[in-house]
PDB file of C-alpha atoms in Angstrom:
ATOM      1  CA  MET A   1     -10.996  13.158 -13.242  1.00 86.00           C
ATOM      2  CA  SER A   2      -9.943   9.643 -13.628  1.00 96.00           C
ATOM      3  CA  VAL A   3      -8.743   7.335 -10.939  1.00 98.00           C
ATOM      4  CA  LEU A   4      -6.414   4.415 -11.533  1.00 98.00           C
ATOM      5  CA  LEU A   5      -6.916   1.209  -9.059  1.00 98.00           C
ATOM      6  CA  MET A   6      -4.235  -0.939  -7.776  1.00 98.00           C
ATOM      7  CA  GLN A   7      -3.926  -3.797  -5.409  1.00 98.00           C
ATOM      8  CA  LEU A   8      -0.905  -4.105  -3.246  1.00 98.00           C
ATOM      9  CA  ALA A   9      -0.328  -7.566  -1.864  1.00 97.00           C
ATOM     10  CA  GLY A  10       2.530  -9.488  -1.181  1.00 96.00           C
ATOM     11  CA  PRO A  11       4.301 -11.641   1.487  1.00 96.00           C
ATOM     12  CA  LEU A  12       6.142  -8.690   2.860  1.00 97.00           C
ATOM     13  CA  GLN A  13       5.232  -5.006   2.667  1.00 96.00           C
ATOM     14  CA  SER A  14       7.089  -1.895   4.223  1.00 95.00           C
ATOM     15  CA  TRP A  15       5.728   1.370   3.973  1.00 94.00           C
ATOM     16  CA  GLY A  16       7.993   3.910   5.795  1.00 81.00           C
ATOM     17  CA  ALA A  17       7.030   7.587   6.427  1.00 69.00           C
ATOM     18  CA  SER A  18       9.348   8.552   9.377  1.00 63.00           C
ATOM     19  CA  SER A  19      12.419   5.934   9.326  1.00 58.00           C
ATOM     20  CA  ARG A  20      15.432   7.371  10.741  1.00 60.00           C
ATOM     21  CA  PHE A  21      19.142   5.878  11.085  1.00 58.00           C
ATOM     22  CA  ALA A  22      18.920   2.279  12.546  1.00 67.00           C
ATOM     23  CA  ARG A  23      15.231   2.130  12.919  1.00 72.00           C
ATOM     24  CA  ARG A  24      13.344   1.511   9.796  1.00 77.00           C
ATOM     25  CA  SER A  25       9.664   1.454  10.767  1.00 85.00           C
ATOM     26  CA  THR A  26       6.502   0.874   8.480  1.00 91.00           C
ATOM     27  CA  GLU A  27       3.096   2.558   8.478  1.00 92.00           C
ATOM     28  CA  ALA A  28       0.085   0.538   8.769  1.00 93.00           C
ATOM     29  CA  ALA A  29      -0.948   1.290   5.267  1.00 96.00           C
ATOM     30  CA  PRO A  30       0.879   2.281   2.069  1.00 96.00           C
ATOM     31  CA  THR A  31       2.123   5.801   1.833  1.00 96.00           C
ATOM     32  CA  LYS A  32       1.544   8.336  -1.014  1.00 96.00           C
ATOM     33  CA  SER A  33       5.133   8.953  -1.618  1.00 95.00           C
ATOM     34  CA  ALA A  34       5.911   5.073  -1.795  1.00 95.00           C
ATOM     35  CA  VAL A  35       2.953   4.669  -4.432  1.00 97.00           C
ATOM     36  CA  VAL A  36       4.108   7.672  -6.261  1.00 97.00           C
ATOM     37  CA  GLY A  37       7.654   6.127  -6.478  1.00 96.00           C
ATOM     38  CA  LEU A  38       6.402   2.801  -7.607  1.00 97.00           C
ATOM     39  CA  LEU A  39       4.628   4.710 -10.304  1.00 98.00           C
ATOM     40  CA  ALA A  40       7.453   6.764 -11.431  1.00 97.00           C
ATOM     41  CA  ALA A  41       9.540   3.691 -11.633  1.00 96.00           C
ATOM     42  CA  ALA A  42       7.127   1.921 -13.809  1.00 97.00           C
ATOM     43  CA  GLN A  43       7.423   4.864 -16.207  1.00 97.00           C
ATOM     44  CA  GLY A  44      11.154   4.574 -16.204  1.00 97.00           C
ATOM     45  CA  ARG A  45      11.870   7.716 -14.224  1.00 96.00           C
ATOM     46  CA  ARG A  46      14.987   8.312 -12.271  1.00 95.00           C
ATOM     47  CA  ARG A  47      15.085   9.462  -8.980  1.00 93.00           C
ATOM     48  CA  THR A  48      16.481  12.870  -9.915  1.00 94.00           C
ATOM     49  CA  ASP A  49      13.765  13.364 -12.387  1.00 94.00           C
ATOM     50  CA  ASN A  50      10.867  15.714 -11.489  1.00 94.00           C
ATOM     51  CA  VAL A  51       7.494  14.142 -10.205  1.00 95.00           C
ATOM     52  CA  ASP A  52       5.375  17.240  -9.530  1.00 96.00           C
ATOM     53  CA  ASP A  53       2.601  15.773 -11.637  1.00 97.00           C
ATOM     54  CA  LEU A  54       2.643  12.599  -9.790  1.00 97.00           C
ATOM     55  CA  ALA A  55       2.787  14.274  -6.569  1.00 96.00           C
ATOM     56  CA  ALA A  56      -0.538  16.303  -7.428  1.00 96.00           C
ATOM     57  CA  LEU A  57      -2.557  13.359  -7.722  1.00 97.00           C
ATOM     58  CA  ARG A  58      -5.083  12.647  -4.916  1.00 97.00           C
ATOM     59  CA  PHE A  59      -4.402   9.432  -2.955  1.00 98.00           C
ATOM     60  CA  ALA A  60      -6.606   7.125  -1.084  1.00 98.00           C
ATOM     61  CA  VAL A  61      -6.204   3.620   0.215  1.00 98.00           C
ATOM     62  CA  ARG A  62      -8.493   0.947   1.693  1.00 98.00           C
ATOM     63  CA  ILE A  63      -6.979  -1.619   4.203  1.00 98.00           C
ATOM     64  CA  ASP A  64      -8.593  -5.073   2.837  1.00 98.00           C
ATOM     65  CA  GLN A  65      -6.265  -7.281   5.246  1.00 98.00           C
ATOM     66  CA  PRO A  66      -4.248  -5.433   7.855  1.00 96.00           C
ATOM     67  CA  GLY A  67      -1.363  -7.904   8.145  1.00 94.00           C
ATOM     68  CA  THR A  68       0.953  -8.806  11.044  1.00 95.00           C
ATOM     69  CA  VAL A  69       4.098  -6.380  11.906  1.00 93.00           C
ATOM     70  CA  LEU A  70       7.144  -8.363  11.729  1.00 91.00           C
ATOM     71  CA  ARG A  71      10.678  -7.039  13.203  1.00 89.00           C
ATOM     72  CA  ASP A  72      13.710  -7.950  11.349  1.00 85.00           C
ATOM     73  CA  PHE A  73      17.142  -7.688  12.972  1.00 76.00           C
ATOM     74  CA  HIS A  74      19.964  -6.591  10.757  1.00 70.00           C
ATOM     75  CA  THR A  75      23.876  -6.819  11.307  1.00 71.00           C
ATOM     76  CA  ALA A  76      26.260  -6.076   8.041  1.00 68.00           C
ATOM     77  CA  HIS A  77      29.667  -5.691   7.676  1.00 67.00           C
ATOM     78  CA  HIS A  78      31.606  -3.457   4.866  1.00 69.00           C
ATOM     79  CA  PHE A  79      32.764  -5.705   1.924  1.00 68.00           C
ATOM     80  CA  ALA A  80      36.250  -4.290   1.998  1.00 72.00           C
ATOM     81  CA  GLY A  81      37.631  -4.004   5.306  1.00 71.00           C
ATOM     82  CA  GLY A  82      35.076  -6.199   7.355  1.00 70.00           C
ATOM     83  CA  GLU A  83      34.059  -3.325   9.687  1.00 77.00           C
ATOM     84  CA  ALA A  84      30.800  -3.899  11.391  1.00 71.00           C
ATOM     85  CA  MET A  85      28.051  -1.410  10.152  1.00 70.00           C
ATOM     86  CA  PRO A  86      25.466  -0.278  12.899  1.00 71.00           C
ATOM     87  CA  ILE A  87      22.969  -2.469  14.026  1.00 74.00           C
ATOM     88  CA  SER A  88      19.633  -1.650  12.725  1.00 77.00           C
ATOM     89  CA  GLU A  89      15.848  -2.764  13.016  1.00 85.00           C
ATOM     90  CA  ARG A  90      13.441  -3.152   9.965  1.00 87.00           C
ATOM     91  CA  PHE A  91       9.819  -3.450  10.199  1.00 91.00           C
ATOM     92  CA  TYR A  92       7.600  -5.326   7.740  1.00 94.00           C
ATOM     93  CA  LEU A  93       3.933  -5.995   7.157  1.00 96.00           C
ATOM     94  CA  ALA A  94       3.220  -9.676   6.472  1.00 96.00           C
ATOM     95  CA  ASP A  95       0.339 -10.823   4.397  1.00 96.00           C
ATOM     96  CA  ALA A  96      -1.076  -7.613   3.946  1.00 98.00           C
ATOM     97  CA  VAL A  97      -3.531  -6.460   1.268  1.00 98.00           C
ATOM     98  CA  PHE A  98      -4.358  -2.929   0.272  1.00 98.00           C
ATOM     99  CA  LEU A  99      -6.474  -1.396  -2.480  1.00 98.00           C
ATOM    100  CA  ALA A 100      -5.094   2.151  -3.501  1.00 98.00           C
ATOM    101  CA  ALA A 101      -6.123   4.757  -5.814  1.00 98.00           C
ATOM    102  CA  VAL A 102      -4.834   7.810  -7.440  1.00 98.00           C
ATOM    103  CA  GLU A 103      -6.986  10.285  -8.771  1.00 98.00           C
ATOM    104  CA  GLY A 104      -6.223  12.947 -11.458  1.00 97.00           C
ATOM    105  CA  ASP A 105      -5.996  13.975 -15.285  1.00 96.00           C
ATOM    106  CA  GLY A 106      -7.328  11.269 -17.761  1.00 96.00           C
ATOM    107  CA  ALA A 107      -4.351  11.147 -20.024  1.00 97.00           C
ATOM    108  CA  LEU A 108      -1.999  10.712 -17.177  1.00 97.00           C
ATOM    109  CA  ILE A 109      -3.921   8.248 -15.361  1.00 98.00           C
ATOM    110  CA  ASP A 110      -4.467   6.150 -18.606  1.00 97.00           C
ATOM    111  CA  GLY A 111      -0.438   6.459 -19.178  1.00 97.00           C
ATOM    112  CA  LEU A 112       0.355   5.116 -15.668  1.00 98.00           C
ATOM    113  CA  HIS A 113      -2.192   2.113 -16.022  1.00 98.00           C
ATOM    114  CA  GLN A 114      -0.059   1.318 -19.170  1.00 97.00           C
ATOM    115  CA  ALA A 115       3.162   1.595 -17.317  1.00 97.00           C
ATOM    116  CA  LEU A 116       2.189  -0.602 -14.497  1.00 97.00           C
ATOM    117  CA  ARG A 117       1.206  -3.224 -16.964  1.00 96.00           C
ATOM    118  CA  ALA A 118       4.438  -3.162 -18.821  1.00 97.00           C
ATOM    119  CA  PRO A 119       6.897  -1.406 -16.026  1.00 97.00           C
ATOM    120  CA  VAL A 120      10.348  -0.170 -17.002  1.00 97.00           C
ATOM    121  CA  PHE A 121      11.707  -0.743 -13.670  1.00 96.00           C
ATOM    122  CA  LEU A 122      10.131  -3.729 -11.786  1.00 92.00           C
ATOM    123  CA  PRO A 123       7.674  -2.422  -8.917  1.00 94.00           C
ATOM    124  CA  TYR A 124       8.070  -3.465  -5.295  1.00 95.00           C
ATOM    125  CA  LEU A 125       5.931  -2.834  -2.131  1.00 96.00           C
ATOM    126  CA  GLY A 126       7.995  -0.139   0.027  1.00 94.00           C
ATOM    127  CA  ARG A 127      11.352  -2.105  -0.414  1.00 91.00           C
ATOM    128  CA  ARG A 128      13.287  -3.907  -3.088  1.00 91.00           C
ATOM    129  CA  SER A 129      13.010  -7.172  -0.969  1.00 90.00           C
ATOM    130  CA  CYS A 130       9.276  -6.956  -1.033  1.00 95.00           C
ATOM    131  CA  PRO A 131       7.957  -8.170  -4.507  1.00 95.00           C
ATOM    132  CA  PRO A 132       4.234  -8.015  -5.125  1.00 96.00           C
ATOM    133  CA  ALA A 133       2.273 -11.544  -5.287  1.00 95.00           C
ATOM    134  CA  ARG A 134      -0.609 -10.086  -7.549  1.00 95.00           C
ATOM    135  CA  PRO A 135      -0.698  -7.856 -10.531  1.00 96.00           C
ATOM    136  CA  ILE A 136      -0.966  -4.437  -9.435  1.00 97.00           C
ATOM    137  CA  ALA A 137      -2.981  -2.777 -11.981  1.00 97.00           C
ATOM    138  CA  LEU A 138      -6.688  -3.354 -11.447  1.00 97.00           C
ATOM    139  CA  GLY A 139      -7.825  -0.750 -14.240  1.00 96.00           C
ATOM    140  CA  VAL A 140      -9.197   2.796 -14.725  1.00 98.00           C
ATOM    141  CA  ASP A 141     -12.457   4.516 -13.604  1.00 97.00           C
ATOM    142  CA  HIS A 142     -13.347   7.674 -15.615  1.00 96.00           C
ATOM    143  CA  GLU A 143     -16.508   8.529 -13.949  1.00 95.00           C
ATOM    144  CA  ARG A 144     -15.823   8.410 -10.390  1.00 96.00           C
ATOM    145  CA  THR A 145     -13.614   9.849  -7.453  1.00 96.00           C
ATOM    146  CA  ALA A 146     -10.958   7.905  -5.777  1.00 97.00           C
ATOM    147  CA  GLU A 147     -13.042   7.326  -2.954  1.00 97.00           C
ATOM    148  CA  GLN A 148     -16.034   6.323  -4.844  1.00 97.00           C
ATOM    149  CA  ALA A 149     -14.047   3.968  -6.822  1.00 97.00           C
ATOM    150  CA  LEU A 150     -12.464   2.319  -3.807  1.00 98.00           C
ATOM    151  CA  ARG A 151     -15.829   1.879  -2.247  1.00 97.00           C
ATOM    152  CA  ARG A 152     -17.213  -0.046  -5.590  1.00 96.00           C
ATOM    153  CA  GLN A 153     -14.398  -2.810  -5.090  1.00 97.00           C
ATOM    154  CA  LYS A 154     -15.276  -6.328  -3.813  1.00 96.00           C
ATOM    155  CA  TRP A 155     -13.221  -7.504  -0.701  1.00 97.00           C
ATOM    156  CA  ARG A 156      -9.858  -8.486  -1.938  1.00 97.00           C
ATOM    157  CA  ALA A 157      -8.389  -9.897   1.169  1.00 97.00           C
ATOM    158  CA  ALA A 158      -7.174 -13.579   1.026  1.00 97.00           C
ATOM    159  CA  THR A 159      -9.501 -16.543   0.888  1.00 96.00           C
ATOM    160  CA  TRP A 160      -7.819 -17.813   4.090  1.00 96.00           C
ATOM    161  CA  TYR A 161      -8.558 -14.308   5.678  1.00 97.00           C
ATOM    162  CA  GLN A 162     -12.026 -14.245   4.599  1.00 96.00           C
ATOM    163  CA  ARG A 163     -12.709 -17.686   5.982  1.00 95.00           C
ATOM    164  CA  ARG A 164     -11.032 -16.853   9.247  1.00 95.00           C
ATOM    165  CA  ARG A 165     -13.712 -13.931   9.700  1.00 95.00           C
ATOM    166  CA  ARG A 166     -16.661 -16.261   8.074  1.00 94.00           C
ATOM    167  CA  LYS A 167     -19.159 -15.645  11.144  1.00 94.00           C
ATOM    168  CA  GLU A 168     -19.219 -11.902   9.913  1.00 95.00           C
ATOM    169  CA  GLN A 169     -21.626 -11.288   7.163  1.00 95.00           C
ATOM    170  CA  GLN A 170     -20.377  -7.720   6.819  1.00 96.00           C
ATOM    171  CA  VAL A 171     -16.592  -6.729   7.395  1.00 97.00           C
ATOM    172  CA  GLU A 172     -15.856  -3.141   8.066  1.00 98.00           C
ATOM    173  CA  LEU A 173     -12.663  -2.014   6.281  1.00 98.00           C
ATOM    174  CA  GLU A 174     -10.763   1.364   7.157  1.00 98.00           C
ATOM    175  CA  ILE A 175     -10.263   3.958   4.301  1.00 98.00           C
ATOM    176  CA  LEU A 176      -7.464   6.551   4.269  1.00 97.00           C
ATOM    177  CA  LEU A 177      -8.262   9.487   1.953  1.00 97.00           C
ATOM    178  CA  GLU A 178      -5.887  12.462   1.179  1.00 96.00           C
ATOM    179  CA  ALA A 179      -7.807  15.564   2.467  1.00 93.00           C
ATOM    180  CA  THR A 180      -7.341  19.171   3.376  1.00 86.00           C
ATOM    181  CA  PRO A 181      -8.357  20.820   6.797  1.00 79.00           C
ATOM    182  CA  GLU A 182     -11.187  22.463   5.024  1.00 82.00           C
ATOM    183  CA  GLU A 183     -12.821  19.020   4.349  1.00 82.00           C
ATOM    184  CA  GLY A 184     -12.877  18.386   8.193  1.00 78.00           C
ATOM    185  CA  SER A 185     -10.656  16.787  10.820  1.00 80.00           C
ATOM    186  CA  VAL A 186      -7.585  15.385   9.337  1.00 89.00           C
ATOM    187  CA  ASP A 187      -4.349  13.856  10.422  1.00 92.00           C
ATOM    188  CA  SER A 188      -0.967  14.949   9.277  1.00 90.00           C
ATOM    189  CA  LEU A 189       1.655  12.717   7.529  1.00 90.00           C
ATOM    190  CA  ARG A 190       5.265  13.903   6.324  1.00 91.00           C
ATOM    191  CA  ASP A 191       4.414  11.817   3.129  1.00 91.00           C
ATOM    192  CA  GLN A 192       3.727  14.465   0.257  1.00 94.00           C
ATOM    193  CA  PRO A 193       6.933  13.748  -2.227  1.00 92.00           C
ATOM    194  CA  VAL A 194       8.911  16.685  -3.381  1.00 94.00           C
ATOM    195  CA  SER A 195      12.133  15.066  -4.355  1.00 92.00           C
ATOM    196  CA  PHE A 196      13.522  11.430  -4.353  1.00 92.00           C
ATOM    197  CA  ASP A 197      16.813  12.832  -5.452  1.00 91.00           C
ATOM    198  CA  PRO A 198      19.224  10.477  -3.211  1.00 88.00           C
ATOM    199  CA  LEU A 199      21.506  13.498  -2.135  1.00 88.00           C
ATOM    200  CA  HIS A 200      18.348  15.715  -1.295  1.00 87.00           C
ATOM    201  CA  ARG A 201      15.121  13.600  -0.546  1.00 88.00           C
ATOM    202  CA  ARG A 202      12.234  16.092   0.716  1.00 92.00           C
ATOM    203  CA  TYR A 203       8.647  15.186   1.835  1.00 92.00           C
ATOM    204  CA  ALA A 204       6.168  17.663   2.898  1.00 93.00           C
ATOM    205  CA  LEU A 205       3.161  17.591   5.131  1.00 93.00           C
ATOM    206  CA  ARG A 206      -0.257  16.236   3.771  1.00 94.00           C
ATOM    207  CA  GLY A 207      -3.808  15.752   5.564  1.00 94.00           C
ATOM    208  CA  VAL A 208      -5.363  12.317   5.910  1.00 95.00           C
ATOM    209  CA  ARG A 209      -8.945  11.722   6.754  1.00 95.00           C
ATOM    210  CA  ARG A 210     -10.101   8.521   8.047  1.00 95.00           C
ATOM    211  CA  THR A 211     -13.530   6.615   7.135  1.00 96.00           C
ATOM    212  CA  SER A 212     -14.856   3.169   6.744  1.00 97.00           C
ATOM    213  CA  GLN A 213     -16.884   0.981   4.673  1.00 96.00           C
ATOM    214  CA  ASN A 214     -18.698  -2.122   5.140  1.00 97.00           C
ATOM    215  CA  VAL A 215     -18.183  -5.119   2.635  1.00 97.00           C
ATOM    216  CA  THR A 216     -20.055  -8.378   1.853  1.00 95.00           C
ATOM    217  CA  ASN A 217     -17.820 -11.488   3.246  1.00 96.00           C
ATOM    218  CA  PRO A 218     -18.162 -14.103   0.395  1.00 94.00           C
ATOM    219  CA  ALA A 219     -16.983 -16.684   2.905  1.00 94.00           C
ATOM    220  CA  ALA A 220     -19.823 -16.099   5.121  1.00 91.00           C
ATOM    221  CA  THR A 221     -22.280 -17.276   2.307  1.00 69.00           C
ATOM    222  CA  ARG A 222     -20.792 -20.785   1.896  1.00 63.00           C
ATOM    223  CA  PRO A 223     -19.856 -23.565   4.026  1.00 56.00           C
ATOM    224  CA  PHE A 224     -16.372 -23.794   5.411  1.00 52.00           C
ATOM    225  CA  HIS A 225     -14.481 -27.356   5.888  1.00 58.00           C
ATOM    226  CA  ASP A 226     -12.168 -27.379   8.895  1.00 57.00           C
ATOM    227  CA  PRO A 227      -9.497 -30.019   7.709  1.00 58.00           C
ATOM    228  CA  THR A 228      -8.387 -30.241  11.507  1.00 56.00           C
ATOM    229  CA  SER A 229     -11.896 -31.590  12.484  1.00 49.00           C
ATOM    230  CA  VAL A 230     -12.401 -35.329  13.247  1.00 49.00           C
ATOM    231  CA  LEU A 231     -14.932 -36.950  11.501  1.00 49.00           C
ATOM    232  CA  GLY A 232     -17.045 -39.759  12.762  1.00 45.00           C
ATOM    233  CA  GLY A 233     -16.777 -41.378  16.410  1.00 43.00           C
ATOM    234  CA  ALA A 234     -15.228 -44.136  18.404  1.00 37.00           C
TER     235      ALA A 234
END
């Protein structure tokens, strides 16, 4: 088995799993269905194309910087007649950073890595209005599982966020792992992609196991200058 590592960072992200009608919510971390869609788009697949091979990949994500939930209030009108459309609420994560990993066959993983480096369709972080702020592809690990590969990664939060937590030598990060009930206590999320066809989108349930990891905070080992401090005295 091989693992593709990705960083998902941007001013705004939105990872809906149960959005319905006029309320479009976001999960606290990237969803498997959205990441599979991102990978399929990078390969140039259409929404009506089969994605069974990508859906079979094992998914994991580490929350390096949780971000802040933002609520966006939407109004719109039809272009032709000017008729008002239903008012909607859309939620986003601002200033979030995640590490994601997919685990599977080596040839498929290598192909996905190349696709991310030269995507056919531009990737976005859950919605088209959410472009990535950093390169997504981090590399391929042919020797470890998704969980092991994530645990070897350094803390990738923004420098300002690391400095905000400068009093902590070690920072605890949450990891969400795709799992089955046989592996212990799991949560359920309707996030397993079956079809992206706009006329018949389908998602199945998948299991999620929560764990954590302590990482070293590099900002805790170097002095921090506060530009708002006043030097000298009267």
